Coordinates of C-alpha atoms in Angstrom, one line a residue:
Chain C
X292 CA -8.4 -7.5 -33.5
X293 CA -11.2 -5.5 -34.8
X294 CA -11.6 -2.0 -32.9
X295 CA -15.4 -3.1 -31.8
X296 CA -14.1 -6.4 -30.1
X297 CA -11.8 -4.4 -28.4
X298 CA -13.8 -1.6 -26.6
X299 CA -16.5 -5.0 -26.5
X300 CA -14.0 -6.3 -23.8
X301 CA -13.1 -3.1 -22.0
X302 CA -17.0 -2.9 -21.4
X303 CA -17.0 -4.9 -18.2
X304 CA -13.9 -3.2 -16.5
X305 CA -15.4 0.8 -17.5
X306 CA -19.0 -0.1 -16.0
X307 CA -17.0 -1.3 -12.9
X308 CA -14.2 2.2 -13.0
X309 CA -16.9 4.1 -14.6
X310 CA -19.8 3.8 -13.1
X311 CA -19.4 1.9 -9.6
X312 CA -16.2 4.2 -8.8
X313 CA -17.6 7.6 -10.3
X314 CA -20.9 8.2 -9.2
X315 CA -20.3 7.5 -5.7
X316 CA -17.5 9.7 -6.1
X317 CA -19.2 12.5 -7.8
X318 CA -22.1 12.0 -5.3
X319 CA -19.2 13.0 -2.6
X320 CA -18.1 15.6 -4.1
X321 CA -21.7 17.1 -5.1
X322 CA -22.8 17.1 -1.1
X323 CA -20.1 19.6 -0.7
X324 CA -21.9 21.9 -3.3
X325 CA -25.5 20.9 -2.3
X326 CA -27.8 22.9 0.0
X327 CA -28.0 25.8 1.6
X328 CA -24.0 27.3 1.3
X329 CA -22.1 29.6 -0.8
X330 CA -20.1 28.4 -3.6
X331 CA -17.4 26.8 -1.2
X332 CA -18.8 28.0 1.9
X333 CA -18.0 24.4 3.3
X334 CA -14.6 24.9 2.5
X335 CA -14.2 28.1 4.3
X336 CA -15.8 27.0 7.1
X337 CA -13.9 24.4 7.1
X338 CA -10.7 26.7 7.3
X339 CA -12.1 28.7 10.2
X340 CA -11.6 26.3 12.2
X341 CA -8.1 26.2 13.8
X342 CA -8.5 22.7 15.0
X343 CA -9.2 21.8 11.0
X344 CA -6.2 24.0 9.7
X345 CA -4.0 22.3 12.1
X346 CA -5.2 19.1 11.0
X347 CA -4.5 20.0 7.4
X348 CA -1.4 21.4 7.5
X349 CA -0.2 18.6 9.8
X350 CA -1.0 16.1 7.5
X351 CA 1.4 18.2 4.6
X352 CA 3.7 17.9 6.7
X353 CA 3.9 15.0 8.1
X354 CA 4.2 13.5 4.9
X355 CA 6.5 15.3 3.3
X356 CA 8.7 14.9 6.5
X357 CA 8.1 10.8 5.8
X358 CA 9.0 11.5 2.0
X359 CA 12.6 13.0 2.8
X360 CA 13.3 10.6 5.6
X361 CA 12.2 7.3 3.2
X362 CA 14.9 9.1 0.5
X363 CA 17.5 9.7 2.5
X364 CA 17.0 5.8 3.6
X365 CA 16.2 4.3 0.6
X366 CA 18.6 6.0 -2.0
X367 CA 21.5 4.5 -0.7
X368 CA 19.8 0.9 0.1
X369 CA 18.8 0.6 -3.2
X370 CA 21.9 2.2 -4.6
X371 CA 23.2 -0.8 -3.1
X372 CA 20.7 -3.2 -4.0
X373 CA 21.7 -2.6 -7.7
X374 CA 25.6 -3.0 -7.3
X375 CA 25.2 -6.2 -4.8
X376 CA 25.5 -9.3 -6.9
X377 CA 22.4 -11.7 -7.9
X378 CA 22.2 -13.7 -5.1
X379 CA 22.6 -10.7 -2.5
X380 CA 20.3 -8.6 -4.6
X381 CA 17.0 -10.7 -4.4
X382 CA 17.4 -11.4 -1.0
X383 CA 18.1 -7.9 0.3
X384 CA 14.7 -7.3 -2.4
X385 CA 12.9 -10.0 -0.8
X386 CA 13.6 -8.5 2.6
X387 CA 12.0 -5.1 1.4
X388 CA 9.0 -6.9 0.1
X389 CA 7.8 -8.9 3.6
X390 CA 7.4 -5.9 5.2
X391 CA 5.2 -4.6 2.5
X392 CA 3.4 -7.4 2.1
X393 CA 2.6 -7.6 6.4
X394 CA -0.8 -6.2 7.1
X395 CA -0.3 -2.5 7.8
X396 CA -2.3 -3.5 11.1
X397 CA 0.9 -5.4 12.1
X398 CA 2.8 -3.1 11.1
X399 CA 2.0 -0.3 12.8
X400 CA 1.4 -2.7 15.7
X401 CA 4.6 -3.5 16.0
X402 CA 5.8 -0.1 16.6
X403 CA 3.7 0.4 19.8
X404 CA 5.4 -2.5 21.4
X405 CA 8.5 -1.1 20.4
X406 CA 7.7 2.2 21.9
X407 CA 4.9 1.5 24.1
X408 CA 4.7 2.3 27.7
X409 CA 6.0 -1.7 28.9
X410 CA 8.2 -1.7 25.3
X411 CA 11.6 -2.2 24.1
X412 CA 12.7 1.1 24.0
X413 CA 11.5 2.0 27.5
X414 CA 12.2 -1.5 29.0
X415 CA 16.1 -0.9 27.9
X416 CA 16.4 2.9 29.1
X417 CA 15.0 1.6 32.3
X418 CA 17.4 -1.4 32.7
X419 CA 20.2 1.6 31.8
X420 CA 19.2 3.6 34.6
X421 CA 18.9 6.2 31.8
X422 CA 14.9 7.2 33.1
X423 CA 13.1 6.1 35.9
X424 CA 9.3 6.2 34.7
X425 CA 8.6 5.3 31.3
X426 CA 8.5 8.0 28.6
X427 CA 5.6 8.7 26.5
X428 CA 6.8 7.8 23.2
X429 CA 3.7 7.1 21.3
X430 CA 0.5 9.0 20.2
X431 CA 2.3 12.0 19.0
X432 CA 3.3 13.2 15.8
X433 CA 6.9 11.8 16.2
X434 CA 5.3 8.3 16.1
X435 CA 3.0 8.6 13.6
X436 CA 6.1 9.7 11.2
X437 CA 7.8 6.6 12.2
X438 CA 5.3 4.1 11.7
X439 CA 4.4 6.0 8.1
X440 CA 8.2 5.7 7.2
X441 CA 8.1 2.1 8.4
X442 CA 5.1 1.3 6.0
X443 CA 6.7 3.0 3.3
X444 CA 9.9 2.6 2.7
X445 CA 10.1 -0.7 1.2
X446 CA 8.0 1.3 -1.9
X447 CA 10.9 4.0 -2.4
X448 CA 13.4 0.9 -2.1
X449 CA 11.8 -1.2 -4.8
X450 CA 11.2 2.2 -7.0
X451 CA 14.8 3.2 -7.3
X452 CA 16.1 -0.2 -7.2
X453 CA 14.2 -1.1 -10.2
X454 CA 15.2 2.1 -12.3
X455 CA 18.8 2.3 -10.8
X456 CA 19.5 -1.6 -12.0
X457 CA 18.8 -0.4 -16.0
X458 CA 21.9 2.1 -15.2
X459 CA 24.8 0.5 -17.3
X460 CA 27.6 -0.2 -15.1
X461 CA 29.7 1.3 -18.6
X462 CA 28.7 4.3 -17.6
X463 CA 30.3 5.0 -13.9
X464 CA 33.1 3.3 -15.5
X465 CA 33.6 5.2 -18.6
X466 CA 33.6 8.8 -16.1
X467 CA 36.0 6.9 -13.8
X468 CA 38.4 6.1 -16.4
X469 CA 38.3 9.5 -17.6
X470 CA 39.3 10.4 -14.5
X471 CA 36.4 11.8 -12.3
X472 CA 36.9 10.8 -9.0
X473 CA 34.1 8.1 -7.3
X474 CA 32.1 10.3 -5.9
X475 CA 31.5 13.2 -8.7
X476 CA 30.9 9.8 -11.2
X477 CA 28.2 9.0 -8.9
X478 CA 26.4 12.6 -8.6
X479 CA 27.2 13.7 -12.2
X480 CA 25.7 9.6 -13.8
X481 CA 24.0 7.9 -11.2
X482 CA 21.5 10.8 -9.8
X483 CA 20.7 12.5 -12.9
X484 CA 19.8 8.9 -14.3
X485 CA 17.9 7.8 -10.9
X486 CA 15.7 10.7 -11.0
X487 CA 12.9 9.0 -12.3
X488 CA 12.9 6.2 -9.4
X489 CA 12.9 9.1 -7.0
X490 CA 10.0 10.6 -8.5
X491 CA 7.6 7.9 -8.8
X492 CA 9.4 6.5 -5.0
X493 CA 8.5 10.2 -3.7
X494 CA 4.9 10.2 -5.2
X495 CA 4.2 6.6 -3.6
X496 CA 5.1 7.4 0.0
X497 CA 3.9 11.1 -0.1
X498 CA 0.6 10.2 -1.1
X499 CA 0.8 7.5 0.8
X500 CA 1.7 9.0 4.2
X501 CA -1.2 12.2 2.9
X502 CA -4.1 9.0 2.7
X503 CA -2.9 6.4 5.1
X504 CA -5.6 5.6 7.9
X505 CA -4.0 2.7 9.9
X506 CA -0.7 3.9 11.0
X507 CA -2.4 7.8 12.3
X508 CA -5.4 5.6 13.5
X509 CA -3.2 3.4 15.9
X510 CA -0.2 5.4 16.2
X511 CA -1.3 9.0 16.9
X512 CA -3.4 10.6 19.5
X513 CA -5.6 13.5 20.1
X514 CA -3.1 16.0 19.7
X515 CA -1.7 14.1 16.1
X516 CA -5.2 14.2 14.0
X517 CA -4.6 14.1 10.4
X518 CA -6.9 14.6 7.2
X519 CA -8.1 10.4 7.0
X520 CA -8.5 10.2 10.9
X521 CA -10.8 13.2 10.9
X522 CA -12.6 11.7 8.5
X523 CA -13.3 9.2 10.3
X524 CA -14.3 11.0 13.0
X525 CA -16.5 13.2 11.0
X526 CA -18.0 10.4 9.5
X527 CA -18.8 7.7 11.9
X528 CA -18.3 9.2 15.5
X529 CA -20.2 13.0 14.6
X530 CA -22.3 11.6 11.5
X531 CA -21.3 15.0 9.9
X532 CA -21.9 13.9 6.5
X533 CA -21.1 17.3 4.7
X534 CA -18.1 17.4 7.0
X535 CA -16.6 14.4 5.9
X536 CA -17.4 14.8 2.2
X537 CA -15.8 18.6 2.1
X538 CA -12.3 16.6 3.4
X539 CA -13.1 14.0 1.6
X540 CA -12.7 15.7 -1.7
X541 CA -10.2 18.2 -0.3
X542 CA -7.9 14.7 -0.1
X543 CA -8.9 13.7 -3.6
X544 CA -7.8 17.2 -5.1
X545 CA -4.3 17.4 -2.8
X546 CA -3.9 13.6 -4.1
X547 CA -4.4 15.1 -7.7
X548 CA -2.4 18.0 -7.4
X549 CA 0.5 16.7 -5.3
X550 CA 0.9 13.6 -8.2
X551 CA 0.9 16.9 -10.9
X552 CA 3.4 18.9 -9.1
X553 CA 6.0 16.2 -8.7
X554 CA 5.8 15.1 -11.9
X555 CA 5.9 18.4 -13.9
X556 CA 8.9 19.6 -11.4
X557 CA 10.9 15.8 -12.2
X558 CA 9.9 16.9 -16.3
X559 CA 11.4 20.3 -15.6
X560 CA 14.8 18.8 -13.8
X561 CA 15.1 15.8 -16.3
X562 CA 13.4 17.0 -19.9
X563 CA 15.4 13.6 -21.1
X564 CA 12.9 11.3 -18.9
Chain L
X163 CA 29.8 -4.9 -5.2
X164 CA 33.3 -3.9 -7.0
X165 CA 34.4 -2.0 -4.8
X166 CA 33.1 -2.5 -1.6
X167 CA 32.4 0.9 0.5
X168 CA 31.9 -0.2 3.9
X169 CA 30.7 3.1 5.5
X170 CA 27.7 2.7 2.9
X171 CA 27.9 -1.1 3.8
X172 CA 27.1 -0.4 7.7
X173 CA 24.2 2.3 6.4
X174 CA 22.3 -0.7 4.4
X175 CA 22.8 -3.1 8.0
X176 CA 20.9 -0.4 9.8
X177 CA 18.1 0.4 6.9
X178 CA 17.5 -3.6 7.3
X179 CA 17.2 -3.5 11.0
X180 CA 14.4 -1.0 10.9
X181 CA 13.0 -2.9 8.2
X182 CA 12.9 -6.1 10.2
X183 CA 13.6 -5.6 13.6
X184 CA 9.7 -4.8 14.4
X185 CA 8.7 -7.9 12.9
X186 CA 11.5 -9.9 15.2
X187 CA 10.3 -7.7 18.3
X188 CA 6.5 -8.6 17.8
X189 CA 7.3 -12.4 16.8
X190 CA 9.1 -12.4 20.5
X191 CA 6.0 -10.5 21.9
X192 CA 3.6 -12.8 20.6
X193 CA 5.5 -16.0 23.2
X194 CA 5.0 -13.8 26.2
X195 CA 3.6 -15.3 29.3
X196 CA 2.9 -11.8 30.8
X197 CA -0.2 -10.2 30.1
X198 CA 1.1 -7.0 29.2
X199 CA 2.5 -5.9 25.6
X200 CA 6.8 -6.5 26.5
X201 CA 9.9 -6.8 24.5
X202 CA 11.7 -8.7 26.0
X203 CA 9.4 -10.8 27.3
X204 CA 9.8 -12.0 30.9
X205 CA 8.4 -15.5 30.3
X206 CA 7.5 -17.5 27.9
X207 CA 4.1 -19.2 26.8
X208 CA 1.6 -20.2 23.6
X209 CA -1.2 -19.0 25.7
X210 CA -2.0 -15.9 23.1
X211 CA -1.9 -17.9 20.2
X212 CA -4.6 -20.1 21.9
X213 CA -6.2 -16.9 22.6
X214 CA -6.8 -16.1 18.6
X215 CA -9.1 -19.2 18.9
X216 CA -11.0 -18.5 21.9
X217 CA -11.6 -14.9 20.8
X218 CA -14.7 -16.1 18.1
X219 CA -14.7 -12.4 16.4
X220 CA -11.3 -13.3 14.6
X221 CA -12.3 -16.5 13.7
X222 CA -15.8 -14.7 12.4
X223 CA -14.3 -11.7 10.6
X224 CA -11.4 -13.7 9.0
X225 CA -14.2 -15.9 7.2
X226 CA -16.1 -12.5 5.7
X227 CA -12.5 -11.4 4.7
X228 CA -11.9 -14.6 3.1
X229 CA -14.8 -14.6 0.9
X230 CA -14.6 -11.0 0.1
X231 CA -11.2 -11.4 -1.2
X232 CA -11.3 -14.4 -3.1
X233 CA -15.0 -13.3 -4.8
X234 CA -13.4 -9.3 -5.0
X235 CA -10.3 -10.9 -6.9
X236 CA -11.8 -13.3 -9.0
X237 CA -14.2 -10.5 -10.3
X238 CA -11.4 -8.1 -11.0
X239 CA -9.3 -11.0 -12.9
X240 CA -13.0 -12.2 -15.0
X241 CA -13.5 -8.2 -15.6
X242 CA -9.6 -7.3 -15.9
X243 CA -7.8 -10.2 -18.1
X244 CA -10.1 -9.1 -21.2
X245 CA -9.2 -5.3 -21.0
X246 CA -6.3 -6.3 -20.6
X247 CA -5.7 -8.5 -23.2
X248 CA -7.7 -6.0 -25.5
X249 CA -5.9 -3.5 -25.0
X250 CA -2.0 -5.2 -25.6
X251 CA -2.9 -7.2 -28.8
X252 CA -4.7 -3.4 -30.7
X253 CA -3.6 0.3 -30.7
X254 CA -7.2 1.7 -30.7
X255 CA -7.2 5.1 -30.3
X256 CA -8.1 6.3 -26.8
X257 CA -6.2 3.0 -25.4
X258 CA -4.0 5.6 -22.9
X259 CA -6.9 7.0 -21.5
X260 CA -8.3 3.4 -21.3
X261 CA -5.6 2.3 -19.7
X262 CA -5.3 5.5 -17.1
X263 CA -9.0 4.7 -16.3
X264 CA -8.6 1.1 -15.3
X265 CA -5.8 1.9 -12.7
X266 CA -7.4 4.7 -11.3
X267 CA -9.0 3.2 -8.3
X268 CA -5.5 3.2 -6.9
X269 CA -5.0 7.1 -6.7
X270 CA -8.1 7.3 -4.8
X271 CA -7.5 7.8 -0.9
X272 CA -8.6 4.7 0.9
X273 CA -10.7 6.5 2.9
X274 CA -12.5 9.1 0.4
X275 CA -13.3 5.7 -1.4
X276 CA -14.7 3.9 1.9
X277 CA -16.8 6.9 3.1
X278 CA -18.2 7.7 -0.6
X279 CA -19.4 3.9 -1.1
X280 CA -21.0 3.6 2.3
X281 CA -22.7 7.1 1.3
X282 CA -23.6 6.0 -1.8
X283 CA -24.8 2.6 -2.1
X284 CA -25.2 1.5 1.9
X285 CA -27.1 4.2 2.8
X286 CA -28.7 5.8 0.4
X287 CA -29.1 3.0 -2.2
X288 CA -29.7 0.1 0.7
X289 CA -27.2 -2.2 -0.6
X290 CA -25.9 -4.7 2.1
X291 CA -23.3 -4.3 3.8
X292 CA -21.4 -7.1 2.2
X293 CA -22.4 -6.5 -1.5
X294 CA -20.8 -3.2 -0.6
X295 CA -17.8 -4.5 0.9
X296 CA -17.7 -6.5 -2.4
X297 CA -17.3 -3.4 -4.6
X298 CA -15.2 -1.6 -3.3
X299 CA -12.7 -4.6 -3.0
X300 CA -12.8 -5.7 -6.6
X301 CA -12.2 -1.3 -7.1
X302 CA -9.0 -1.4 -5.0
X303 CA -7.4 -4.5 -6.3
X304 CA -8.5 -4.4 -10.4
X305 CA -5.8 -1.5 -10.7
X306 CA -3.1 -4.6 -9.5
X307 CA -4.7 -7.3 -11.8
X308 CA -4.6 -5.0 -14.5
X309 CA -1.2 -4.4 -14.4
X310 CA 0.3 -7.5 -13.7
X311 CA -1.8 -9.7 -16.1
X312 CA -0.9 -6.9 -18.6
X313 CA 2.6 -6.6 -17.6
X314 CA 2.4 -10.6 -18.6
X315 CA 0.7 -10.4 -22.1
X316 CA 3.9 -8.3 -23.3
X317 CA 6.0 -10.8 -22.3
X318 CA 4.3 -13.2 -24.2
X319 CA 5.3 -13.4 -28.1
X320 CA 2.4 -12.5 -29.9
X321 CA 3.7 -14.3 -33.1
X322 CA 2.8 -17.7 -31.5
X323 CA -0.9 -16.7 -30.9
X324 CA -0.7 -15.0 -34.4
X325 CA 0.1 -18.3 -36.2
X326 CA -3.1 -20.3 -34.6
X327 CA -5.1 -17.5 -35.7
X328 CA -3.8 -17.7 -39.3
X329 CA -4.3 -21.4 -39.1
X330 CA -7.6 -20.6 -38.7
X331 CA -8.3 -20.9 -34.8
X332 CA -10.7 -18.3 -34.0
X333 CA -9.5 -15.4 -31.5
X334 CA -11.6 -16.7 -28.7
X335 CA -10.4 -19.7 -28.7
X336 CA -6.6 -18.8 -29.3
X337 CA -7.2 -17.1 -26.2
X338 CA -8.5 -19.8 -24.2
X339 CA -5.9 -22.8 -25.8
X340 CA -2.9 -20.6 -26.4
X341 CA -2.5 -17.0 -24.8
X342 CA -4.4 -18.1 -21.5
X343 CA -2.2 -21.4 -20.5
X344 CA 1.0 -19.1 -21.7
X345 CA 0.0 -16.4 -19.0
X346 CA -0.6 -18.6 -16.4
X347 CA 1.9 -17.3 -13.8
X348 CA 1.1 -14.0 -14.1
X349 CA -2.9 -14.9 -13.3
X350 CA -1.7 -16.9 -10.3
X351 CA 0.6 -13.7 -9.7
X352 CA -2.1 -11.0 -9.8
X353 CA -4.3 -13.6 -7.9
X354 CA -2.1 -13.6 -5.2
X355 CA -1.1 -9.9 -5.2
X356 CA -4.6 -8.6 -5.5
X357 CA -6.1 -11.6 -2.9
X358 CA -3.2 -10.0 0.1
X359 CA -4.3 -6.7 -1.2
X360 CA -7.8 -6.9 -0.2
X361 CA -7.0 -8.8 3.0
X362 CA -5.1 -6.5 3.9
X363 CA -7.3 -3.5 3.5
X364 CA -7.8 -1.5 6.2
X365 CA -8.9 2.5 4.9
X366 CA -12.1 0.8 2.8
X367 CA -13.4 -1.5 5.0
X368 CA -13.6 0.7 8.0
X369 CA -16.4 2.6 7.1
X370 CA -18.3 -0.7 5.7
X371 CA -19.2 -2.6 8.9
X372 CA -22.1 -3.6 10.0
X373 CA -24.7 -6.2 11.8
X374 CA -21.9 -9.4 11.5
X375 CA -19.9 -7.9 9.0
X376 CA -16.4 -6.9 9.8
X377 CA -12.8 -7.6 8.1
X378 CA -10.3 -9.4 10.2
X379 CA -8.0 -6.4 9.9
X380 CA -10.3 -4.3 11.2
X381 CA -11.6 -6.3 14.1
X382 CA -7.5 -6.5 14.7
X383 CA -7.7 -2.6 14.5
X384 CA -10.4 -2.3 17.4
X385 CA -8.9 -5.3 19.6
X386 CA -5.3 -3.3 19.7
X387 CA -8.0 0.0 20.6
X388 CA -9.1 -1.9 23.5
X389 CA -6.8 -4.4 24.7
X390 CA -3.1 -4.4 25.8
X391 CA -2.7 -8.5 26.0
X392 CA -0.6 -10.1 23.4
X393 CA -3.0 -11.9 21.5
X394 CA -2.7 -9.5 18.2
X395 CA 1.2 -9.9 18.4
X396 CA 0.4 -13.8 17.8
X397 CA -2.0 -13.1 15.2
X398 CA 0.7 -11.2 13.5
X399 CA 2.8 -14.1 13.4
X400 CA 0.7 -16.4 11.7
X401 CA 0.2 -14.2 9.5
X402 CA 3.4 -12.7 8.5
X403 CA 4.3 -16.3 8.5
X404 CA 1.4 -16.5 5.5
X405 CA 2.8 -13.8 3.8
X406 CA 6.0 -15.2 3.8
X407 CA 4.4 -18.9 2.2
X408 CA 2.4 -16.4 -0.3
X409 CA 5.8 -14.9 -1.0
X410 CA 7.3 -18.3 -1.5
X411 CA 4.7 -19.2 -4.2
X412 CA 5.3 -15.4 -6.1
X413 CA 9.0 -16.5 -6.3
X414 CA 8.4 -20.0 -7.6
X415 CA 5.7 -18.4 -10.5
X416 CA 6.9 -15.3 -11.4
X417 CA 10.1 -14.3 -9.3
X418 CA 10.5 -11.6 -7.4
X419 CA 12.2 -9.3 -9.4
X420 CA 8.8 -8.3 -10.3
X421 CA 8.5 -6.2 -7.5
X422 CA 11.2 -4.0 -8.8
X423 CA 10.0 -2.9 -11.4

């Protein structure tokens, strides 16, 4: 194919990435710089605040807090996942993938009848005799991690599972025969060569948790704010335009750098991958 | 498994109870007579799922998210099969950067990209509502046509479509009589993922309501706000049950393995 033909068909797609995505972007990110401010003024300000600095930082950390709790599910699910035999393997795949697929409106949903004032949790304690009045179990930060590592496990499932099935079974056999016991086979073959899984599993649901709207929306309360429910707020319950846009691209710049970071530190551990 | 480890074994059972206990508990939720939120419920009834009906806003929204999905995906497939069919049969130089432009939407927060296109084109350009809407759908799901139509094309041998060329088909037309019937399951494939995408967006489409414009998920998201009845838990039933018929038709065209990947 000619090289003219070729950038001819990308045409369509760049004007739609290029020019419908980027200038309403760039717009966002201009307001931030516009008016009467110091060079990131906005962004001090917004620091000031110690309602906004708890916001952000809550946000860090309640993703990275969904991050290790989806690993330390999902590496051995999908550890296995790869070792179960065909039939086992696409339905214990095809269970991971109807949650994913659910509306993350259900999902999250789900978990306040679960732990809502009238829900399971509380209905059983009560039957138990454990409490007598129900407990508050939602609309904290507790919850919010829940339903985050609900909505995003089945991505650090399907990430390693699909990395960890290219392992040659040769291999842990090859370091069992030569007499490494199970478990050091597993830790010295199967993690090194897993790594990658974990990397782009880790980027998926930290990002994911750092961006998601539904699950916070639903899920958390006053006290549990993060980064896309105050923008929200900013936006279309204050109409603090400049507000919203200075978060708005502080979110696009963690996004960035927290895809960077993870990536450069997994090229540092594994220089092979 | 060789050798079965059972401790491991028992870990898996309770990963997949997490996984799909909430969708059993609101399933039971959603045949509750009571008019509270309960698991288990106390009585039984279909009264919420005849609720969905008489409550006209789903009924209204679902329509708008219909037609904003199927018009969003079939303008990402018409804009995304040619890039992506460009861009697997030639090694032009900046193809990577090409190629990292076209999935980009997907790295942008939801709701940086929700608030910057009501900014921009609602508000300050005057663009409807729904045209709006429009955009920003066909944004979020071209990343997933992209990559599955693409992930397609290199399954497909490029030798066949090379010898109707050299038999003197022209490459238009190879592409409509040989690559395009060839690639058929993964168009239905990207249809699919890209159309339960988009009706499932929630982080866009917040910020782009207006005057009888609303998505289903979002008039979902401010009925749960509001309301305590059951009536969503039924809604979530039919449509988990839609997911799980869409999921049935991604098996039987392009198996599900794809999702591991």
């Amino acid at each position: 194919m000619r090289y003219s033909s070729v950038y001819l068909l990308c045409v369509p797609a760049l004007v739609l990435v290029g020019l419908l995505l980027a200038a309403p972007l760039y717009s966002t990110v201009a307001q931030t710089f516009g008016g009467e401010v110091a060079l990131f003024g906005r962004y001090g300000a917004f620091f000031e605040n110690a309602f906004n600095r708890d916001v952000f930082f809550r946000t860090l950390k309640i993703a990275l807090i969904t991050t290790v709790i989806a690993a330390a599910l999902g590496y051995p699910t999908a550890y296995f996942i790869s070792q179960a035999g065909p039939k086992w393997r696409s339905l214990l795949i095809l269970c991971a993938v109807l949650p994913l697929l659910t509306s993350s409106v259900v999902r999250s949903f789900s978990w306040i009848v679960i732990l809502g004032r009238k829900g399971s949790v509380n209905t059983l304690l009560m039957k138990l005799h454990v409490i007598d009045a129900p407990l508050r179990l939602l609309f904290n930060e507790i919850s919010v991690v829940i339903g985050l590592t609900y909505l995003f496990l089945p991505l650090m499932i399907l990430s390693l599972v699909g990395v960890m099935e290219n392992i040659e079974d040769d291999l842990m056999d090859a370091a069992t025969s030569l007499g490494a016991p199970r478990i050091k086979a597993f830790f010295a073959v199967i993690v090194p060569l897993s790594l990658p899984g974990l990397v782009v599993g880790a980027v998926l649901v930290f990002t994911g948790s750092l961006t998601s709207f539904t699950t916070p929306q639903l899920l958390g309360g006053d006290g549990s704010t993060v980064l896309s429910t105050l923008i929200f707020r900013q936006a279309m319950v204050l109409f603090d335009w400049d507000g919203a846009a200075t978060i708005a691209t502080m979110m696009v710049v963690l996004t960035l750098s927290v895809i960077t970071a993870i990536n450069m530190a997994a090229r540092r551990l594994n220089p092979a991958a | 498994m060789k050798r079965g480890n059972p401790a491991l074994a028992a870990y898996v059972t309770l990963v997949y109870f997490f996984l799909l206990g909430p969708l059993f508990i609101v399933a039971a939720a959603a045949f509750s007579g009571s008019n509270f939120l309960e698991f288990p419920p106390s009585s039984l009834s279909l009264k919420w799922f005849a609720n969905i009906l008489a409550v006209s806003a789903f009924l209204e929204t679902f329509i708008v998210s219909l037609q904003i999905a199927v018009l969003g995906t079939f303008l990402s497939l018409v804009i995304g099969v040619p890039a992506a069919y460009a861009l697997s049969r030639s090694a032009v130089p900046g193809r990577g950067v090409l190629q990292a432009i076209f999935v980009s939407p997907v790295i942008v927060p939801g709701v940086v990209l929700g608030f910057s296109l009501l900014r921009f084109y609602n508000v300050q350009g005057g663009v409807p509502v729904f045209q709006t809407l429009l955009i920003g759908h066909t944004l979020i799901v071209l990343p997933y046509s992209i990559r599955v139509i693409s992930s397609s094309l290199a399954n497909f041998e490029p030798a066949i479509e090379e010898a109707a060329i050299s038999l003197g088909c022209p490459r238009w037309r190879t592409f409509f009589v040989v690559v395009l019937p060839n690639i058929r399951a993964g168009v239905m494939a990207a249809f699919i993922l890209a159309f339960i995408t988009s009706m499932n967006n929630v982080p866009v489409s917040v910020f782009l309501t207006g005057p009888g414009v609303s998505t289903l998920p979002i008039q979902m998201l401010s009925y749960v706000e509001n309301f305590f009845d059951p009536t969503i838990a039924s809604l979530s039933v039919v449509l988990i049950a839609t997911t799980a018929g869409f999921m049935f038709l991604i098996e039987r065209t392009l198996g599900l393995s794809y999702f591991a990947r």
